[in-house]
PDB file of C-alpha atoms in Angstrom:
ATOM      1  CA  UNK A   1       5.885  -8.003  16.963  1.00 45.00           C
ATOM      2  CA  UNK A   2       2.522  -9.844  17.405  1.00 40.00           C
ATOM      3  CA  UNK A   3      -0.261 -10.758  15.440  1.00 46.00           C
ATOM      4  CA  UNK A   4      -3.941 -11.381  16.922  1.00 44.00           C
ATOM      5  CA  UNK A   5      -5.721 -14.018  15.476  1.00 45.00           C
ATOM      6  CA  UNK A   6      -7.726 -16.957  17.316  1.00 44.00           C
ATOM      7  CA  UNK A   7      -6.027 -20.316  16.672  1.00 44.00           C
ATOM      8  CA  UNK A   8      -8.761 -21.980  14.688  1.00 47.00           C
ATOM      9  CA  UNK A   9      -8.837 -18.915  12.287  1.00 48.00           C
ATOM     10  CA  UNK A  10      -5.279 -18.695  12.115  1.00 47.00           C
ATOM     11  CA  UNK A  11      -5.305 -22.903  11.259  1.00 50.00           C
ATOM     12  CA  UNK A  12      -7.868 -22.248   8.362  1.00 51.00           C
ATOM     13  CA  UNK A  13      -5.726 -19.250   6.955  1.00 49.00           C
ATOM     14  CA  UNK A  14      -2.565 -21.435   6.948  1.00 49.00           C
ATOM     15  CA  UNK A  15      -4.516 -24.138   5.429  1.00 52.00           C
ATOM     16  CA  UNK A  16      -6.202 -21.953   2.545  1.00 50.00           C
ATOM     17  CA  UNK A  17      -3.086 -20.055   1.785  1.00 49.00           C
ATOM     18  CA  UNK A  18      -1.020 -23.649   1.414  1.00 47.00           C
ATOM     19  CA  UNK A  19      -3.930 -24.797  -1.088  1.00 45.00           C
ATOM     20  CA  UNK A  20      -3.885 -21.601  -2.855  1.00 46.00           C
ATOM     21  CA  UNK A  21       0.199 -21.724  -2.988  1.00 44.00           C
ATOM     22  CA  UNK A  22       0.194 -24.892  -4.617  1.00 48.00           C
ATOM     23  CA  UNK A  23      -2.218 -24.586  -7.158  1.00 43.00           C
ATOM     24  CA  UNK A  24      -0.841 -21.013  -8.118  1.00 51.00           C
ATOM     25  CA  UNK A  25      -3.856 -19.247  -6.835  1.00 58.00           C
ATOM     26  CA  UNK A  26      -3.821 -15.611  -5.406  1.00 68.00           C
ATOM     27  CA  UNK A  27      -6.456 -13.447  -4.046  1.00 87.00           C
ATOM     28  CA  UNK A  28      -6.618  -9.996  -5.451  1.00 89.00           C
ATOM     29  CA  UNK A  29      -6.354  -7.649  -2.534  1.00 94.00           C
ATOM     30  CA  UNK A  30      -5.187  -7.247   0.956  1.00 96.00           C
ATOM     31  CA  UNK A  31      -5.795  -4.094   2.796  1.00 96.00           C
ATOM     32  CA  UNK A  32      -3.822  -2.791   5.289  1.00 97.00           C
ATOM     33  CA  UNK A  33      -4.646   0.053   7.743  1.00 97.00           C
ATOM     34  CA  UNK A  34      -2.182   2.116   9.400  1.00 96.00           C
ATOM     35  CA  UNK A  35      -3.705   3.249  12.977  1.00 94.00           C
ATOM     36  CA  UNK A  36      -2.288   4.715  16.416  1.00 92.00           C
ATOM     37  CA  UNK A  37      -2.737   4.440  20.168  1.00 88.00           C
ATOM     38  CA  UNK A  38      -5.096   7.542  19.932  1.00 90.00           C
ATOM     39  CA  UNK A  39      -7.321   6.086  17.402  1.00 94.00           C
ATOM     40  CA  UNK A  40      -7.248   2.196  17.349  1.00 93.00           C
ATOM     41  CA  UNK A  41     -10.440   2.091  19.325  1.00 93.00           C
ATOM     42  CA  UNK A  42     -12.094   4.981  17.174  1.00 95.00           C
ATOM     43  CA  UNK A  43     -11.203   5.436  13.689  1.00 95.00           C
ATOM     44  CA  UNK A  44      -9.723   2.015  12.947  1.00 96.00           C
ATOM     45  CA  UNK A  45     -12.928   0.243  14.517  1.00 96.00           C
ATOM     46  CA  UNK A  46     -15.013   2.514  12.492  1.00 95.00           C
ATOM     47  CA  UNK A  47     -13.181   1.192   9.277  1.00 95.00           C
ATOM     48  CA  UNK A  48     -13.448  -2.272  10.370  1.00 95.00           C
ATOM     49  CA  UNK A  49     -17.110  -1.940  11.007  1.00 94.00           C
ATOM     50  CA  UNK A  50     -17.926  -0.387   7.687  1.00 92.00           C
ATOM     51  CA  UNK A  51     -15.651  -1.706   4.914  1.00 92.00           C
ATOM     52  CA  UNK A  52     -13.401  -4.489   6.231  1.00 91.00           C
ATOM     53  CA  UNK A  53     -16.081  -7.229   5.364  1.00 91.00           C
ATOM     54  CA  UNK A  54     -15.920  -6.062   1.778  1.00 91.00           C
ATOM     55  CA  UNK A  55     -12.240  -7.087   1.488  1.00 92.00           C
ATOM     56  CA  UNK A  56     -10.672 -10.684   1.446  1.00 90.00           C
ATOM     57  CA  UNK A  57      -8.417  -9.713   4.436  1.00 92.00           C
ATOM     58  CA  UNK A  58      -7.886  -6.667   6.339  1.00 96.00           C
ATOM     59  CA  UNK A  59      -5.337  -5.986   8.919  1.00 96.00           C
ATOM     60  CA  UNK A  60      -4.599  -2.801  11.187  1.00 96.00           C
ATOM     61  CA  UNK A  61      -1.118  -2.098  11.854  1.00 96.00           C
ATOM     62  CA  UNK A  62       0.191  -0.199  15.052  1.00 94.00           C
ATOM     63  CA  UNK A  63       3.141   0.954  16.980  1.00 91.00           C
ATOM     64  CA  UNK A  64       1.855  -0.268  20.209  1.00 85.00           C
ATOM     65  CA  UNK A  65       2.899  -3.032  22.248  1.00 80.00           C
ATOM     66  CA  UNK A  66       0.369  -5.707  23.314  1.00 72.00           C
ATOM     67  CA  UNK A  67      -2.764  -3.439  22.758  1.00 74.00           C
ATOM     68  CA  UNK A  68      -6.025  -4.533  23.757  1.00 84.00           C
ATOM     69  CA  UNK A  69      -7.497  -5.770  20.509  1.00 87.00           C
ATOM     70  CA  UNK A  70     -11.040  -4.393  19.530  1.00 90.00           C
ATOM     71  CA  UNK A  71     -13.384  -7.499  18.896  1.00 89.00           C
ATOM     72  CA  UNK A  72     -13.370  -8.854  15.436  1.00 90.00           C
ATOM     73  CA  UNK A  73     -10.307  -7.088  14.257  1.00 94.00           C
ATOM     74  CA  UNK A  74      -6.804  -8.429  12.968  1.00 94.00           C
ATOM     75  CA  UNK A  75      -4.202  -6.134  14.587  1.00 94.00           C
ATOM     76  CA  UNK A  76      -0.285  -6.385  14.022  1.00 94.00           C
ATOM     77  CA  UNK A  77       1.549  -4.472  16.655  1.00 92.00           C
ATOM     78  CA  UNK A  78       5.271  -3.681  15.787  1.00 92.00           C
ATOM     79  CA  UNK A  79       6.164  -2.360  19.086  1.00 88.00           C
ATOM     80  CA  UNK A  80       7.414   1.089  17.844  1.00 88.00           C
ATOM     81  CA  UNK A  81       4.876   3.995  17.126  1.00 87.00           C
ATOM     82  CA  UNK A  82       7.354   6.027  15.236  1.00 91.00           C
ATOM     83  CA  UNK A  83       5.471   6.780  11.829  1.00 93.00           C
ATOM     84  CA  UNK A  84       8.320   5.867   9.427  1.00 95.00           C
ATOM     85  CA  UNK A  85       9.197   2.794  11.366  1.00 95.00           C
ATOM     86  CA  UNK A  86       5.537   1.619  11.324  1.00 95.00           C
ATOM     87  CA  UNK A  87       5.762   1.897   7.456  1.00 97.00           C
ATOM     88  CA  UNK A  88       8.989   0.151   7.036  1.00 97.00           C
ATOM     89  CA  UNK A  89       7.605  -2.757   9.304  1.00 96.00           C
ATOM     90  CA  UNK A  90       4.428  -2.732   7.482  1.00 97.00           C
ATOM     91  CA  UNK A  91       5.463  -3.144   4.344  1.00 97.00           C
ATOM     92  CA  UNK A  92       8.204  -5.797   5.292  1.00 97.00           C
ATOM     93  CA  UNK A  93       5.561  -7.753   7.216  1.00 97.00           C
ATOM     94  CA  UNK A  94       3.230  -7.574   4.203  1.00 97.00           C
ATOM     95  CA  UNK A  95       6.032  -9.169   1.960  1.00 96.00           C
ATOM     96  CA  UNK A  96       6.879 -11.563   4.206  1.00 96.00           C
ATOM     97  CA  UNK A  97       3.802 -13.095   5.340  1.00 96.00           C
ATOM     98  CA  UNK A  98       1.328 -12.345   2.452  1.00 96.00           C
ATOM     99  CA  UNK A  99       3.839 -11.434  -0.622  1.00 94.00           C
ATOM    100  CA  UNK A 100       2.999 -14.898  -2.380  1.00 93.00           C
ATOM    101  CA  UNK A 101      -0.758 -14.649  -1.685  1.00 94.00           C
ATOM    102  CA  UNK A 102      -2.162 -11.408  -3.067  1.00 95.00           C
ATOM    103  CA  UNK A 103      -1.990  -9.657  -6.444  1.00 95.00           C
ATOM    104  CA  UNK A 104      -2.519  -6.309  -4.589  1.00 95.00           C
ATOM    105  CA  UNK A 105      -1.883  -4.424  -1.375  1.00 97.00           C
ATOM    106  CA  UNK A 106      -3.725  -1.336  -0.476  1.00 96.00           C
ATOM    107  CA  UNK A 107      -2.108   0.993   2.173  1.00 97.00           C
ATOM    108  CA  UNK A 108      -4.230   3.478   3.829  1.00 95.00           C
ATOM    109  CA  UNK A 109      -4.385   5.769   7.362  1.00 95.00           C
ATOM    110  CA  UNK A 110      -7.246   5.133   9.629  1.00 95.00           C
ATOM    111  CA  UNK A 111      -9.038   8.367   8.889  1.00 93.00           C
ATOM    112  CA  UNK A 112      -9.057   7.586   4.890  1.00 91.00           C
ATOM    113  CA  UNK A 113     -12.616   6.986   3.465  1.00 87.00           C
ATOM    114  CA  UNK A 114     -12.857   4.089   1.407  1.00 88.00           C
ATOM    115  CA  UNK A 115     -15.631   3.027  -1.151  1.00 87.00           C
ATOM    116  CA  UNK A 116     -14.831  -0.623  -1.111  1.00 89.00           C
ATOM    117  CA  UNK A 117     -16.476  -1.334  -4.171  1.00 89.00           C
ATOM    118  CA  UNK A 118     -14.872   1.226  -6.273  1.00 88.00           C
ATOM    119  CA  UNK A 119     -11.468  -0.129  -4.709  1.00 90.00           C
ATOM    120  CA  UNK A 120     -12.393  -3.783  -5.523  1.00 88.00           C
ATOM    121  CA  UNK A 121     -13.467  -2.787  -9.170  1.00 88.00           C
ATOM    122  CA  UNK A 122     -10.162  -1.308  -9.820  1.00 89.00           C
ATOM    123  CA  UNK A 123      -8.082  -3.807  -8.681  1.00 90.00           C
ATOM    124  CA  UNK A 124     -10.315  -6.251 -10.835  1.00 88.00           C
ATOM    125  CA  UNK A 125      -9.359  -4.187 -14.192  1.00 85.00           C
ATOM    126  CA  UNK A 126      -5.721  -4.173 -13.459  1.00 87.00           C
ATOM    127  CA  UNK A 127      -3.354  -6.739 -14.747  1.00 84.00           C
ATOM    128  CA  UNK A 128      -1.296  -8.604 -12.034  1.00 81.00           C
ATOM    129  CA  UNK A 129       2.216  -9.335 -12.572  1.00 84.00           C
ATOM    130  CA  UNK A 130       3.623  -5.696 -12.986  1.00 89.00           C
ATOM    131  CA  UNK A 131       5.359  -3.149 -10.871  1.00 94.00           C
ATOM    132  CA  UNK A 132       2.607  -0.437  -9.841  1.00 95.00           C
ATOM    133  CA  UNK A 133       2.764   2.235  -7.338  1.00 96.00           C
ATOM    134  CA  UNK A 134      -0.695   3.955  -7.527  1.00 93.00           C
ATOM    135  CA  UNK A 135      -2.582   6.734  -5.450  1.00 94.00           C
ATOM    136  CA  UNK A 136      -2.919  10.472  -5.322  1.00 93.00           C
ATOM    137  CA  UNK A 137       0.573  11.597  -6.714  1.00 93.00           C
ATOM    138  CA  UNK A 138       2.079  14.357  -4.762  1.00 92.00           C
ATOM    139  CA  UNK A 139       5.376  16.524  -5.537  1.00 90.00           C
ATOM    140  CA  UNK A 140       8.376  16.222  -2.960  1.00 86.00           C
ATOM    141  CA  UNK A 141       9.214  19.723  -1.228  1.00 78.00           C
ATOM    142  CA  UNK A 142      12.442  20.780  -2.979  1.00 69.00           C
ATOM    143  CA  UNK A 143      12.570  17.628  -4.900  1.00 61.00           C
ATOM    144  CA  UNK A 144      12.882  16.731  -8.647  1.00 62.00           C
ATOM    145  CA  UNK A 145      10.069  18.082 -10.846  1.00 62.00           C
ATOM    146  CA  UNK A 146       8.970  14.619 -12.242  1.00 75.00           C
ATOM    147  CA  UNK A 147       9.152  12.555  -9.063  1.00 87.00           C
ATOM    148  CA  UNK A 148       5.983  12.054  -7.118  1.00 93.00           C
ATOM    149  CA  UNK A 149       5.061   9.945  -4.025  1.00 95.00           C
ATOM    150  CA  UNK A 150       1.590   8.665  -3.185  1.00 95.00           C
ATOM    151  CA  UNK A 151      -0.260  10.714  -0.476  1.00 94.00           C
ATOM    152  CA  UNK A 152      -0.907   8.375   2.681  1.00 93.00           C
ATOM    153  CA  UNK A 153      -4.261  10.304   3.023  1.00 91.00           C
ATOM    154  CA  UNK A 154      -5.727   8.891   0.009  1.00 92.00           C
ATOM    155  CA  UNK A 155      -4.450   5.469   0.168  1.00 94.00           C
ATOM    156  CA  UNK A 156      -2.464   3.686  -2.351  1.00 95.00           C
ATOM    157  CA  UNK A 157      -1.910   0.650  -4.055  1.00 95.00           C
ATOM    158  CA  UNK A 158       1.368  -1.450  -4.321  1.00 97.00           C
ATOM    159  CA  UNK A 159       1.429  -4.561  -6.661  1.00 96.00           C
ATOM    160  CA  UNK A 160       2.926  -7.941  -5.550  1.00 96.00           C
ATOM    161  CA  UNK A 161       5.922  -7.715  -7.902  1.00 96.00           C
ATOM    162  CA  UNK A 162       6.654  -3.957  -6.599  1.00 97.00           C
ATOM    163  CA  UNK A 163       6.722  -5.158  -3.169  1.00 97.00           C
ATOM    164  CA  UNK A 164       9.073  -7.973  -3.998  1.00 96.00           C
ATOM    165  CA  UNK A 165      11.582  -5.980  -5.857  1.00 97.00           C
ATOM    166  CA  UNK A 166      11.356  -3.221  -3.082  1.00 98.00           C
ATOM    167  CA  UNK A 167      12.270  -5.761  -0.152  1.00 97.00           C
ATOM    168  CA  UNK A 168      15.816  -6.233  -0.351  1.00 97.00           C
ATOM    169  CA  UNK A 169      16.093  -2.393  -0.321  1.00 98.00           C
ATOM    170  CA  UNK A 170      14.035  -1.824   2.688  1.00 97.00           C
ATOM    171  CA  UNK A 171      16.798  -1.629   5.484  1.00 97.00           C
ATOM    172  CA  UNK A 172      19.119   0.550   3.455  1.00 97.00           C
ATOM    173  CA  UNK A 173      15.898   3.064   2.885  1.00 97.00           C
ATOM    174  CA  UNK A 174      15.357   2.792   6.625  1.00 95.00           C
ATOM    175  CA  UNK A 175      18.888   3.835   7.605  1.00 95.00           C
ATOM    176  CA  UNK A 176      19.499   6.491   4.625  1.00 95.00           C
ATOM    177  CA  UNK A 177      16.150   8.237   4.070  1.00 94.00           C
ATOM    178  CA  UNK A 178      15.541  10.992   6.490  1.00 90.00           C
ATOM    179  CA  UNK A 179      11.863  11.899   6.601  1.00 91.00           C
ATOM    180  CA  UNK A 180       8.892  12.226   9.225  1.00 90.00           C
ATOM    181  CA  UNK A 181       6.344  11.431   6.762  1.00 94.00           C
ATOM    182  CA  UNK A 182       5.854   7.907   6.302  1.00 96.00           C
ATOM    183  CA  UNK A 183       4.513   8.259   2.733  1.00 96.00           C
ATOM    184  CA  UNK A 184       7.213  10.372   1.571  1.00 95.00           C
ATOM    185  CA  UNK A 185       9.550   7.918   3.112  1.00 97.00           C
ATOM    186  CA  UNK A 186       8.020   5.178   1.038  1.00 97.00           C
ATOM    187  CA  UNK A 187       7.937   6.998  -1.995  1.00 96.00           C
ATOM    188  CA  UNK A 188      11.482   8.217  -2.009  1.00 95.00           C
ATOM    189  CA  UNK A 189      12.472   4.227  -1.456  1.00 97.00           C
ATOM    190  CA  UNK A 190      10.384   3.179  -4.289  1.00 97.00           C
ATOM    191  CA  UNK A 191      11.740   6.188  -6.676  1.00 95.00           C
ATOM    192  CA  UNK A 192      15.506   5.721  -5.506  1.00 95.00           C
ATOM    193  CA  UNK A 193      15.612   1.864  -5.680  1.00 97.00           C
ATOM    194  CA  UNK A 194      13.047   0.857  -8.260  1.00 97.00           C
ATOM    195  CA  UNK A 195      12.710   4.075 -10.490  1.00 95.00           C
ATOM    196  CA  UNK A 196       9.100   4.495 -10.138  1.00 95.00           C
ATOM    197  CA  UNK A 197       6.878   7.515  -9.196  1.00 95.00           C
ATOM    198  CA  UNK A 198       3.269   7.404  -8.010  1.00 95.00           C
ATOM    199  CA  UNK A 199       0.480   7.477 -11.026  1.00 93.00           C
ATOM    200  CA  UNK A 200      -2.934   8.334 -10.979  1.00 91.00           C
ATOM    201  CA  UNK A 201      -3.587   6.587 -14.192  1.00 88.00           C
ATOM    202  CA  UNK A 202      -2.811   2.995 -15.539  1.00 83.00           C
ATOM    203  CA  UNK A 203      -4.125   1.037 -18.127  1.00 74.00           C
ATOM    204  CA  UNK A 204      -7.179   3.584 -18.792  1.00 71.00           C
ATOM    205  CA  UNK A 205      -8.000   3.314 -15.107  1.00 75.00           C
ATOM    206  CA  UNK A 206      -8.278   6.142 -13.023  1.00 77.00           C
ATOM    207  CA  UNK A 207      -7.558   6.291  -9.183  1.00 77.00           C
ATOM    208  CA  UNK A 208     -10.210   8.227  -7.989  1.00 73.00           C
ATOM    209  CA  UNK A 209     -10.274  10.707  -4.858  1.00 67.00           C
ATOM    210  CA  UNK A 210     -11.906  13.670  -3.652  1.00 57.00           C
ATOM    211  CA  UNK A 211     -11.005  16.418  -1.138  1.00 55.00           C
ATOM    212  CA  UNK A 212     -12.350  18.539   1.530  1.00 43.00           C
ATOM    213  CA  UNK A 213     -13.791  21.797  -0.005  1.00 42.00           C
ATOM    214  CA  UNK A 214     -14.311  20.256  -3.340  1.00 41.00           C
ATOM    215  CA  UNK A 215     -16.839  17.320  -3.334  1.00 42.00           C
ATOM    216  CA  UNK A 216     -16.084  15.781   0.056  1.00 41.00           C
ATOM    217  CA  UNK A 217     -18.447  15.673   2.724  1.00 41.00           C
ATOM    218  CA  UNK A 218     -18.099  18.962   4.411  1.00 35.00           C
ATOM    219  CA  UNK A 219     -18.346  17.206   8.228  1.00 38.00           C
ATOM    220  CA  UNK A 220     -15.318  15.096   7.500  1.00 37.00           C
ATOM    221  CA  UNK A 221     -11.735  16.500   8.318  1.00 40.00           C
ATOM    222  CA  UNK A 222     -10.137  13.762   6.418  1.00 43.00           C
ATOM    223  CA  UNK A 223      -9.434  13.047   2.891  1.00 50.00           C
ATOM    224  CA  UNK A 224     -11.607  10.575   1.274  1.00 47.00           C
ATOM    225  CA  UNK A 225     -10.461   8.008  -1.571  1.00 52.00           C
ATOM    226  CA  UNK A 226     -12.795   6.632  -4.428  1.00 50.00           C
TER     227      UNK A 226
END
């Protein structure tokens, strides 16, 4: 696993993180985008150009080994492109490296359309320090009626405290939960070990999304968040 950042940028990040930790200050939001061999240089680049500059930090997570990194992008390569493994490594990486630095973590696929201003507004109104798993709630096929996972195509928010509580269970979830969909796998892990389902409304704030065929751009094939 390797993270691609220039030395001067890395030094600045470490120093900034150290100061913020000393003072008990955290940034509000880190954005993680799941990408692939086929889309790193297309969809992921488009995300980086259009919305990444609106966020404090945006990372692109891929299963490639030593990929050729597009200019100006922070890419983390896990070395295994199986979707569930990529999700497992991504969540583990976020907690280990940034779990003390940010209040909220937004995960999305590289074909998710994001309106950065509305996402920033949402996290700006949510209280930190609580367990929250927020996005487009979907039912598990054949699962219990009230259990919901957050659909990966719309992106979803994970709170810092949820990430910290989930960390000790990730290895067990990786070994015991069988799923080919990374969003379902993560949702099942959160439900089984933390007892939390995906929610669309919290503290009178609603997670907004729209779909193709309703009020989405008819030329897009993906889902749109906010």
